[in-house]
Amino acid sequence: GELLNYGTVVILEPAADIMFVLGGLAEVFGVTGQVLPAGAPIGLLGGGNGPDDGILTENAGNATGQPIQALYLEVREGQSPVNPDAWFAFE
């Protein structure tokens, strides 16, 4: 559901005690409790300015007059946030 200025927030649980918190979505596919198959789309990003908390880098869309789209991602292990590098391939 909606959370502050983060748009619609989705929480995924890919493993026991691991949560991905995704924010900034305008549209979400699926319903609470649904098990998503691998590779399934989660939703669509929304436009708008989003939160300015100094964490996000400037989006080129702002300079071109297009709406800014920013995805908030937090990986949590148990109750603590962790570095997401272990979960994603950076090339």
Short mmCIF file of the N, C-alpha and C atoms (twelve columns), coordinates in Angstrom:
data_MODEL
# 
_entry.id   MODEL 
# 
loop_
_atom_site.group_PDB 
_atom_site.id 
_atom_site.type_symbol 
_atom_site.label_atom_id 
_atom_site.label_alt_id 
_atom_site.label_comp_id 
_atom_site.label_asym_id 
_atom_site.label_seq_id 
_atom_site.Cartn_x 
_atom_site.Cartn_y 
_atom_site.Cartn_z 
_atom_site.pdbx_PDB_model_num 
ATOM 1   N N  . GLY A 1  0.807  -1.185  0.000   1 
ATOM 2   C CA . GLY A 1  0.000  0.000   0.000   1 
ATOM 3   C C  . GLY A 1  0.851  1.251   0.000   1 
ATOM 4   N N  . GLU A 2  0.200  2.398   0.124   1 
ATOM 5   C CA . GLU A 2  0.863  3.701   0.112   1 
ATOM 6   C C  . GLU A 2  1.665  3.906   1.401   1 
ATOM 7   N N  . LEU A 3  2.850  4.518   1.267   1 
ATOM 8   C CA . LEU A 3  3.677  4.824   2.428   1 
ATOM 9   C C  . LEU A 3  4.334  6.175   2.225   1 
ATOM 10  N N  . LEU A 4  3.943  7.148   3.037   1 
ATOM 11  C CA . LEU A 4  4.494  8.505   2.993   1 
ATOM 12  C C  . LEU A 4  4.602  8.997   1.557   1 
ATOM 13  N N  . ASN A 5  5.778  9.446   1.135   1 
ATOM 14  C CA . ASN A 5  5.984  9.940   -0.227  1 
ATOM 15  C C  . ASN A 5  6.587  8.883   -1.141  1 
ATOM 16  N N  . TYR A 6  6.577  7.645   -0.736  1 
ATOM 17  C CA . TYR A 6  7.212  6.587   -1.516  1 
ATOM 18  C C  . TYR A 6  6.275  5.903   -2.492  1 
ATOM 19  N N  . GLY A 7  5.064  6.390   -2.643  1 
ATOM 20  C CA . GLY A 7  4.116  5.732   -3.536  1 
ATOM 21  C C  . GLY A 7  3.688  4.406   -2.944  1 
ATOM 22  N N  . THR A 8  3.317  3.498   -3.791  1 
ATOM 23  C CA . THR A 8  2.917  2.178   -3.334  1 
ATOM 24  C C  . THR A 8  4.161  1.363   -3.009  1 
ATOM 25  N N  . VAL A 9  4.139  0.716   -1.859  1 
ATOM 26  C CA . VAL A 9  5.272  -0.075  -1.386  1 
ATOM 27  C C  . VAL A 9  4.895  -1.553  -1.443  1 
ATOM 28  N N  . VAL A 10 5.835  -2.367  -1.913  1 
ATOM 29  C CA . VAL A 10 5.658  -3.815  -1.982  1 
ATOM 30  C C  . VAL A 10 6.765  -4.456  -1.158  1 
ATOM 31  N N  . ILE A 11 6.411  -5.478  -0.396  1 
ATOM 32  C CA . ILE A 11 7.408  -6.232  0.367   1 
ATOM 33  C C  . ILE A 11 7.430  -7.649  -0.185  1 
ATOM 34  N N  . LEU A 12 8.617  -8.074  -0.629  1 
ATOM 35  C CA . LEU A 12 8.822  -9.428  -1.140  1 
ATOM 36  C C  . LEU A 12 9.674  -10.209 -0.152  1 
ATOM 37  N N  . GLU A 13 9.396  -11.500 -0.017  1 
ATOM 38  C CA . GLU A 13 10.173 -12.371 0.856   1 
ATOM 39  C C  . GLU A 13 10.770 -13.500 0.021   1 
ATOM 40  N N  . PRO A 14 11.987 -13.290 -0.553  1 
ATOM 41  C CA . PRO A 14 12.584 -14.315 -1.403  1 
ATOM 42  C C  . PRO A 14 13.157 -15.496 -0.637  1 
ATOM 43  N N  . ALA A 15 13.395 -15.340 0.662   1 
ATOM 44  C CA . ALA A 15 13.936 -16.413 1.505   1 
ATOM 45  C C  . ALA A 15 13.519 -16.135 2.943   1 
ATOM 46  N N  . ALA A 16 13.684 -17.137 3.803   1 
ATOM 47  C CA . ALA A 16 13.345 -16.960 5.214   1 
ATOM 48  C C  . ALA A 16 14.169 -15.829 5.816   1 
ATOM 49  N N  . ASP A 17 13.514 -14.922 6.531   1 
ATOM 50  C CA . ASP A 17 14.135 -13.773 7.208   1 
ATOM 51  C C  . ASP A 17 14.762 -12.757 6.266   1 
ATOM 52  N N  . ILE A 18 14.427 -12.797 4.970   1 
ATOM 53  C CA . ILE A 18 14.923 -11.813 3.998   1 
ATOM 54  C C  . ILE A 18 13.712 -11.095 3.404   1 
ATOM 55  N N  . MET A 19 13.777 -9.758  3.385   1 
ATOM 56  C CA . MET A 19 12.703 -8.974  2.781   1 
ATOM 57  C C  . MET A 19 13.297 -7.948  1.829   1 
ATOM 58  N N  . PHE A 20 12.647 -7.779  0.692   1 
ATOM 59  C CA . PHE A 20 12.943 -6.688  -0.227  1 
ATOM 60  C C  . PHE A 20 11.785 -5.701  -0.082  1 
ATOM 61  N N  . VAL A 21 12.093 -4.463  0.220   1 
ATOM 62  C CA . VAL A 21 11.085 -3.416  0.308   1 
ATOM 63  C C  . VAL A 21 11.256 -2.533  -0.925  1 
ATOM 64  N N  . LEU A 22 10.238 -2.473  -1.761  1 
ATOM 65  C CA . LEU A 22 10.276 -1.698  -2.997  1 
ATOM 66  C C  . LEU A 22 9.244  -0.584  -2.908  1 
ATOM 67  N N  . GLY A 23 9.669  0.644   -3.170  1 
ATOM 68  C CA . GLY A 23 8.764  1.785   -3.113  1 
ATOM 69  C C  . GLY A 23 8.873  2.613   -4.380  1 
ATOM 70  N N  . GLY A 24 7.883  3.464   -4.585  1 
ATOM 71  C CA . GLY A 24 7.865  4.325   -5.763  1 
ATOM 72  C C  . GLY A 24 7.004  3.781   -6.880  1 
ATOM 73  N N  . LEU A 25 6.249  2.740   -6.603  1 
ATOM 74  C CA . LEU A 25 5.421  2.121   -7.635  1 
ATOM 75  C C  . LEU A 25 4.079  2.840   -7.758  1 
ATOM 76  N N  . ALA A 26 3.633  3.011   -8.988  1 
ATOM 77  C CA . ALA A 26 2.324  3.604   -9.243  1 
ATOM 78  C C  . ALA A 26 1.270  2.519   -9.413  1 
ATOM 79  N N  . GLU A 27 1.705  1.376   -9.888  1 
ATOM 80  C CA . GLU A 27 0.793  0.255   -10.123 1 
ATOM 81  C C  . GLU A 27 1.487  -1.019  -9.682  1 
ATOM 82  N N  . VAL A 28 0.747  -1.896  -9.004  1 
ATOM 83  C CA . VAL A 28 1.291  -3.156  -8.512  1 
ATOM 84  C C  . VAL A 28 0.516  -4.298  -9.148  1 
ATOM 85  N N  . PHE A 29 1.245  -5.310  -9.598  1 
ATOM 86  C CA . PHE A 29 0.619  -6.510  -10.148 1 
ATOM 87  C C  . PHE A 29 0.600  -7.566  -9.047  1 
ATOM 88  N N  . GLY A 30 -0.505 -8.228  -8.869  1 
ATOM 89  C CA . GLY A 30 -0.610 -9.242  -7.843  1 
ATOM 90  C C  . GLY A 30 -1.334 -8.710  -6.619  1 
ATOM 91  N N  . VAL A 31 -1.513 -9.611  -5.652  1 
ATOM 92  C CA . VAL A 31 -2.227 -9.278  -4.424  1 
ATOM 93  C C  . VAL A 31 -1.422 -9.754  -3.216  1 
ATOM 94  N N  . THR A 32 -1.761 -9.223  -2.054  1 
ATOM 95  C CA . THR A 32 -1.094 -9.600  -0.812  1 
ATOM 96  C C  . THR A 32 -1.145 -11.110 -0.621  1 
ATOM 97  N N  . GLY A 33 0.008  -11.697 -0.316  1 
ATOM 98  C CA . GLY A 33 0.096  -13.129 -0.070  1 
ATOM 99  C C  . GLY A 33 0.347  -13.975 -1.294  1 
ATOM 100 N N  . GLN A 34 0.298  -13.373 -2.467  1 
ATOM 101 C CA . GLN A 34 0.497  -14.130 -3.706  1 
ATOM 102 C C  . GLN A 34 1.956  -14.530 -3.856  1 
ATOM 103 N N  . VAL A 35 2.184  -15.745 -4.328  1 
ATOM 104 C CA . VAL A 35 3.532  -16.218 -4.650  1 
ATOM 105 C C  . VAL A 35 3.785  -15.899 -6.117  1 
ATOM 106 N N  . LEU A 36 4.824  -15.095 -6.359  1 
ATOM 107 C CA . LEU A 36 5.136  -14.684 -7.728  1 
ATOM 108 C C  . LEU A 36 6.121  -15.657 -8.360  1 
ATOM 109 N N  . PRO A 37 5.905  -16.051 -9.593  1 
ATOM 110 C CA . PRO A 37 6.880  -16.900 -10.273 1 
ATOM 111 C C  . PRO A 37 8.147  -16.100 -10.592 1 
ATOM 112 N N  . ALA A 38 9.261  -16.794 -10.716 1 
ATOM 113 C CA . ALA A 38 10.529 -16.141 -11.058 1 
ATOM 114 C C  . ALA A 38 10.375 -15.344 -12.344 1 
ATOM 115 N N  . GLY A 39 10.882 -14.123 -12.342 1 
ATOM 116 C CA . GLY A 39 10.835 -13.284 -13.532 1 
ATOM 117 C C  . GLY A 39 9.538  -12.532 -13.749 1 
ATOM 118 N N  . ALA A 40 8.570  -12.729 -12.868 1 
ATOM 119 C CA . ALA A 40 7.274  -12.051 -13.025 1 
ATOM 120 C C  . ALA A 40 7.431  -10.561 -12.721 1 
ATOM 121 N N  . PRO A 41 6.751  -9.694  -13.491 1 
ATOM 122 C CA . PRO A 41 6.802  -8.262  -13.177 1 
ATOM 123 C C  . PRO A 41 6.079  -7.989  -11.862 1 
ATOM 124 N N  . ILE A 42 6.576  -6.999  -11.130 1 
ATOM 125 C CA . ILE A 42 6.008  -6.646  -9.832  1 
ATOM 126 C C  . ILE A 42 5.066  -5.456  -9.966  1 
ATOM 127 N N  . GLY A 43 5.427  -4.502  -10.825 1 
ATOM 128 C CA . GLY A 43 4.591  -3.323  -10.988 1 
ATOM 129 C C  . GLY A 43 5.244  -2.318  -11.915 1 
ATOM 130 N N  . LEU A 44 4.691  -1.110  -11.943 1 
ATOM 131 C CA . LEU A 44 5.191  -0.025  -12.778 1 
ATOM 132 C C  . LEU A 44 5.571  1.155   -11.899 1 
ATOM 133 N N  . LEU A 45 6.694  1.792   -12.230 1 
ATOM 134 C CA . LEU A 45 7.107  2.987   -11.505 1 
ATOM 135 C C  . LEU A 45 6.157  4.122   -11.789 1 
ATOM 136 N N  . GLY A 46 6.031  5.012   -10.818 1 
ATOM 137 C CA . GLY A 46 5.211  6.194   -10.997 1 
ATOM 138 C C  . GLY A 46 6.058  7.396   -11.341 1 
ATOM 139 N N  . GLY A 47 5.432  8.428   -11.854 1 
ATOM 140 C CA . GLY A 47 6.116  9.681   -12.117 1 
ATOM 141 C C  . GLY A 47 6.026  10.553  -10.887 1 
ATOM 142 N N  . GLY A 48 6.431  11.799  -11.034 1 
ATOM 143 C CA . GLY A 48 6.369  12.733  -9.914  1 
ATOM 144 C C  . GLY A 48 7.741  12.961  -9.342  1 
ATOM 145 N N  . ASN A 49 7.810  13.820  -8.371  1 
ATOM 146 C CA . ASN A 49 9.105  14.204  -7.822  1 
ATOM 147 C C  . ASN A 49 9.654  13.208  -6.827  1 
ATOM 148 N N  . GLY A 50 8.829  12.506  -6.114  1 
ATOM 149 C CA . GLY A 50 9.292  11.552  -5.134  1 
ATOM 150 C C  . GLY A 50 9.972  12.244  -3.973  1 
ATOM 151 N N  . PRO A 51 10.429 11.460  -2.994  1 
ATOM 152 C CA . PRO A 51 11.070 12.057  -1.827  1 
ATOM 153 C C  . PRO A 51 12.455 12.580  -2.174  1 
ATOM 154 N N  . ASP A 52 12.845 13.701  -1.598  1 
ATOM 155 C CA . ASP A 52 14.190 14.244  -1.799  1 
ATOM 156 C C  . ASP A 52 14.920 14.117  -0.478  1 
ATOM 157 N N  . ASP A 53 15.491 12.951  -0.248  1 
ATOM 158 C CA . ASP A 53 16.180 12.711  1.012   1 
ATOM 159 C C  . ASP A 53 17.691 12.728  0.852   1 
ATOM 160 N N  . GLY A 54 18.179 13.183  -0.308  1 
ATOM 161 C CA . GLY A 54 19.609 13.278  -0.530  1 
ATOM 162 C C  . GLY A 54 20.259 11.974  -0.919  1 
ATOM 163 N N  . ILE A 55 19.485 10.896  -0.965  1 
ATOM 164 C CA . ILE A 55 20.044 9.585   -1.304  1 
ATOM 165 C C  . ILE A 55 20.019 9.367   -2.815  1 
ATOM 166 N N  . LEU A 56 18.942 9.809   -3.460  1 
ATOM 167 C CA . LEU A 56 18.773 9.552   -4.880  1 
ATOM 168 C C  . LEU A 56 19.656 10.471  -5.701  1 
ATOM 169 N N  . THR A 57 20.202 9.946   -6.796  1 
ATOM 170 C CA . THR A 57 20.983 10.777  -7.712  1 
ATOM 171 C C  . THR A 57 20.039 11.486  -8.667  1 
ATOM 172 N N  . GLU A 58 20.508 12.551  -9.280  1 
ATOM 173 C CA . GLU A 58 19.660 13.306  -10.201 1 
ATOM 174 C C  . GLU A 58 19.287 12.434  -11.390 1 
ATOM 175 N N  . ASN A 59 18.042 12.488  -11.769 1 
ATOM 176 C CA . ASN A 59 17.521 11.699  -12.871 1 
ATOM 177 C C  . ASN A 59 17.504 12.566  -14.121 1 
ATOM 178 N N  . ALA A 60 18.036 12.062  -15.241 1 
ATOM 179 C CA . ALA A 60 18.082 12.825  -16.492 1 
ATOM 180 C C  . ALA A 60 16.692 13.222  -16.952 1 
ATOM 181 N N  . GLY A 61 15.661 12.474  -16.557 1 
ATOM 182 C CA . GLY A 61 14.299 12.811  -16.941 1 
ATOM 183 C C  . GLY A 61 13.905 14.199  -16.468 1 
ATOM 184 N N  . ASN A 62 14.456 14.640  -15.343 1 
ATOM 185 C CA . ASN A 62 14.152 15.952  -14.811 1 
ATOM 186 C C  . ASN A 62 14.607 17.041  -15.775 1 
ATOM 187 N N  . ALA A 63 15.769 16.892  -16.392 1 
ATOM 188 C CA . ALA A 63 16.312 17.890  -17.316 1 
ATOM 189 C C  . ALA A 63 15.551 17.896  -18.642 1 
ATOM 190 N N  . THR A 64 14.939 16.789  -19.004 1 
ATOM 191 C CA . THR A 64 14.237 16.695  -20.290 1 
ATOM 192 C C  . THR A 64 12.759 17.020  -20.172 1 
ATOM 193 N N  . GLY A 65 12.309 17.342  -18.971 1 
ATOM 194 C CA . GLY A 65 10.897 17.660  -18.785 1 
ATOM 195 C C  . GLY A 65 10.028 16.437  -18.571 1 
ATOM 196 N N  . GLN A 66 10.617 15.250  -18.560 1 
ATOM 197 C CA . GLN A 66 9.865  14.019  -18.322 1 
ATOM 198 C C  . GLN A 66 9.720  13.814  -16.809 1 
ATOM 199 N N  . PRO A 67 8.674  13.107  -16.377 1 
ATOM 200 C CA . PRO A 67 8.520  12.840  -14.949 1 
ATOM 201 C C  . PRO A 67 9.699  12.022  -14.413 1 
ATOM 202 N N  . ILE A 68 10.077 12.316  -13.197 1 
ATOM 203 C CA . ILE A 68 11.147 11.557  -12.544 1 
ATOM 204 C C  . ILE A 68 10.578 10.217  -12.089 1 
ATOM 205 N N  . GLN A 69 11.340 9.156   -12.318 1 
ATOM 206 C CA . GLN A 69 10.962 7.838   -11.819 1 
ATOM 207 C C  . GLN A 69 12.101 7.328   -10.959 1 
ATOM 208 N N  . ALA A 70 11.798 6.976   -9.726  1 
ATOM 209 C CA . ALA A 70 12.827 6.474   -8.822  1 
ATOM 210 C C  . ALA A 70 12.273 5.285   -8.055  1 
ATOM 211 N N  . LEU A 71 13.042 4.226   -8.024  1 
ATOM 212 C CA . LEU A 71 12.668 3.032   -7.273  1 
ATOM 213 C C  . LEU A 71 13.430 3.041   -5.959  1 
ATOM 214 N N  . TYR A 72 12.722 2.938   -4.856  1 
ATOM 215 C CA . TYR A 72 13.334 2.788   -3.543  1 
ATOM 216 C C  . TYR A 72 13.478 1.300   -3.299  1 
ATOM 217 N N  . LEU A 73 14.678 0.862   -2.926  1 
ATOM 218 C CA . LEU A 73 14.923 -0.554  -2.656  1 
ATOM 219 C C  . LEU A 73 15.661 -0.686  -1.342  1 
ATOM 220 N N  . GLU A 74 15.130 -1.522  -0.482  1 
ATOM 221 C CA . GLU A 74 15.798 -1.821  0.789   1 
ATOM 222 C C  . GLU A 74 15.773 -3.327  0.965   1 
ATOM 223 N N  . VAL A 75 16.915 -3.900  1.296   1 
ATOM 224 C CA . VAL A 75 16.997 -5.336  1.598   1 
ATOM 225 C C  . VAL A 75 17.172 -5.460  3.101   1 
ATOM 226 N N  . ARG A 76 16.340 -6.278  3.712   1 
ATOM 227 C CA . ARG A 76 16.393 -6.464  5.171   1 
ATOM 228 C C  . ARG A 76 16.623 -7.941  5.481   1 
ATOM 229 N N  . GLU A 77 17.506 -8.168  6.434   1 
ATOM 230 C CA . GLU A 77 17.766 -9.514  6.939   1 
ATOM 231 C C  . GLU A 77 17.341 -9.510  8.393   1 
ATOM 232 N N  . GLY A 78 16.265 -10.250 8.693   1 
ATOM 233 C CA . GLY A 78 15.672 -10.147 10.027  1 
ATOM 234 C C  . GLY A 78 15.094 -8.751  10.177  1 
ATOM 235 N N  . GLN A 79 15.514 -8.022  11.197  1 
ATOM 236 C CA . GLN A 79 15.023 -6.668  11.432  1 
ATOM 237 C C  . GLN A 79 15.988 -5.586  10.954  1 
ATOM 238 N N  . SER A 80 17.121 -5.985  10.353  1 
ATOM 239 C CA . SER A 80 18.164 -5.020  10.001  1 
ATOM 240 C C  . SER A 80 18.324 -4.858  8.491   1 
ATOM 241 N N  . PRO A 81 18.537 -3.612  8.023   1 
ATOM 242 C CA . PRO A 81 18.853 -3.410  6.617   1 
ATOM 243 C C  . PRO A 81 20.264 -3.918  6.312   1 
ATOM 244 N N  . VAL A 82 20.457 -4.487  5.118   1 
ATOM 245 C CA . VAL A 82 21.767 -4.993  4.707   1 
ATOM 246 C C  . VAL A 82 22.103 -4.460  3.317   1 
ATOM 247 N N  . ASN A 83 23.366 -4.529  2.959   1 
ATOM 248 C CA . ASN A 83 23.822 -4.106  1.646   1 
ATOM 249 C C  . ASN A 83 23.207 -5.045  0.599   1 
ATOM 250 N N  . PRO A 84 22.551 -4.514  -0.438  1 
ATOM 251 C CA . PRO A 84 21.894 -5.373  -1.429  1 
ATOM 252 C C  . PRO A 84 22.841 -6.005  -2.436  1 
ATOM 253 N N  . ASP A 85 24.134 -5.688  -2.410  1 
ATOM 254 C CA . ASP A 85 25.088 -6.204  -3.391  1 
ATOM 255 C C  . ASP A 85 25.041 -7.729  -3.517  1 
ATOM 256 N N  . ALA A 86 24.845 -8.439  -2.428  1 
ATOM 257 C CA . ALA A 86 24.858 -9.899  -2.471  1 
ATOM 258 C C  . ALA A 86 23.679 -10.470 -3.260  1 
ATOM 259 N N  . TRP A 87 22.622 -9.659  -3.452  1 
ATOM 260 C CA . TRP A 87 21.411 -10.135 -4.097  1 
ATOM 261 C C  . TRP A 87 21.310 -9.785  -5.561  1 
ATOM 262 N N  . PHE A 88 22.204 -8.904  -6.036  1 
ATOM 263 C CA . PHE A 88 22.096 -8.414  -7.414  1 
ATOM 264 C C  . PHE A 88 23.433 -8.515  -8.129  1 
ATOM 265 N N  . ALA A 89 23.385 -8.808  -9.424  1 
ATOM 266 C CA . ALA A 89 24.591 -8.887  -10.239 1 
ATOM 267 C C  . ALA A 89 24.855 -7.506  -10.838 1 
ATOM 268 N N  . PHE A 90 25.984 -6.911  -10.471 1 
ATOM 269 C CA . PHE A 90 26.366 -5.607  -11.010 1 
ATOM 270 C C  . PHE A 90 27.433 -5.821  -12.046 1 
ATOM 271 N N  . GLU A 91 27.137 -5.433  -13.295 1 
ATOM 272 C CA . GLU A 91 28.102 -5.621  -14.385 1 
ATOM 273 C C  . GLU A 91 28.399 -4.301  -15.045 1 
# 
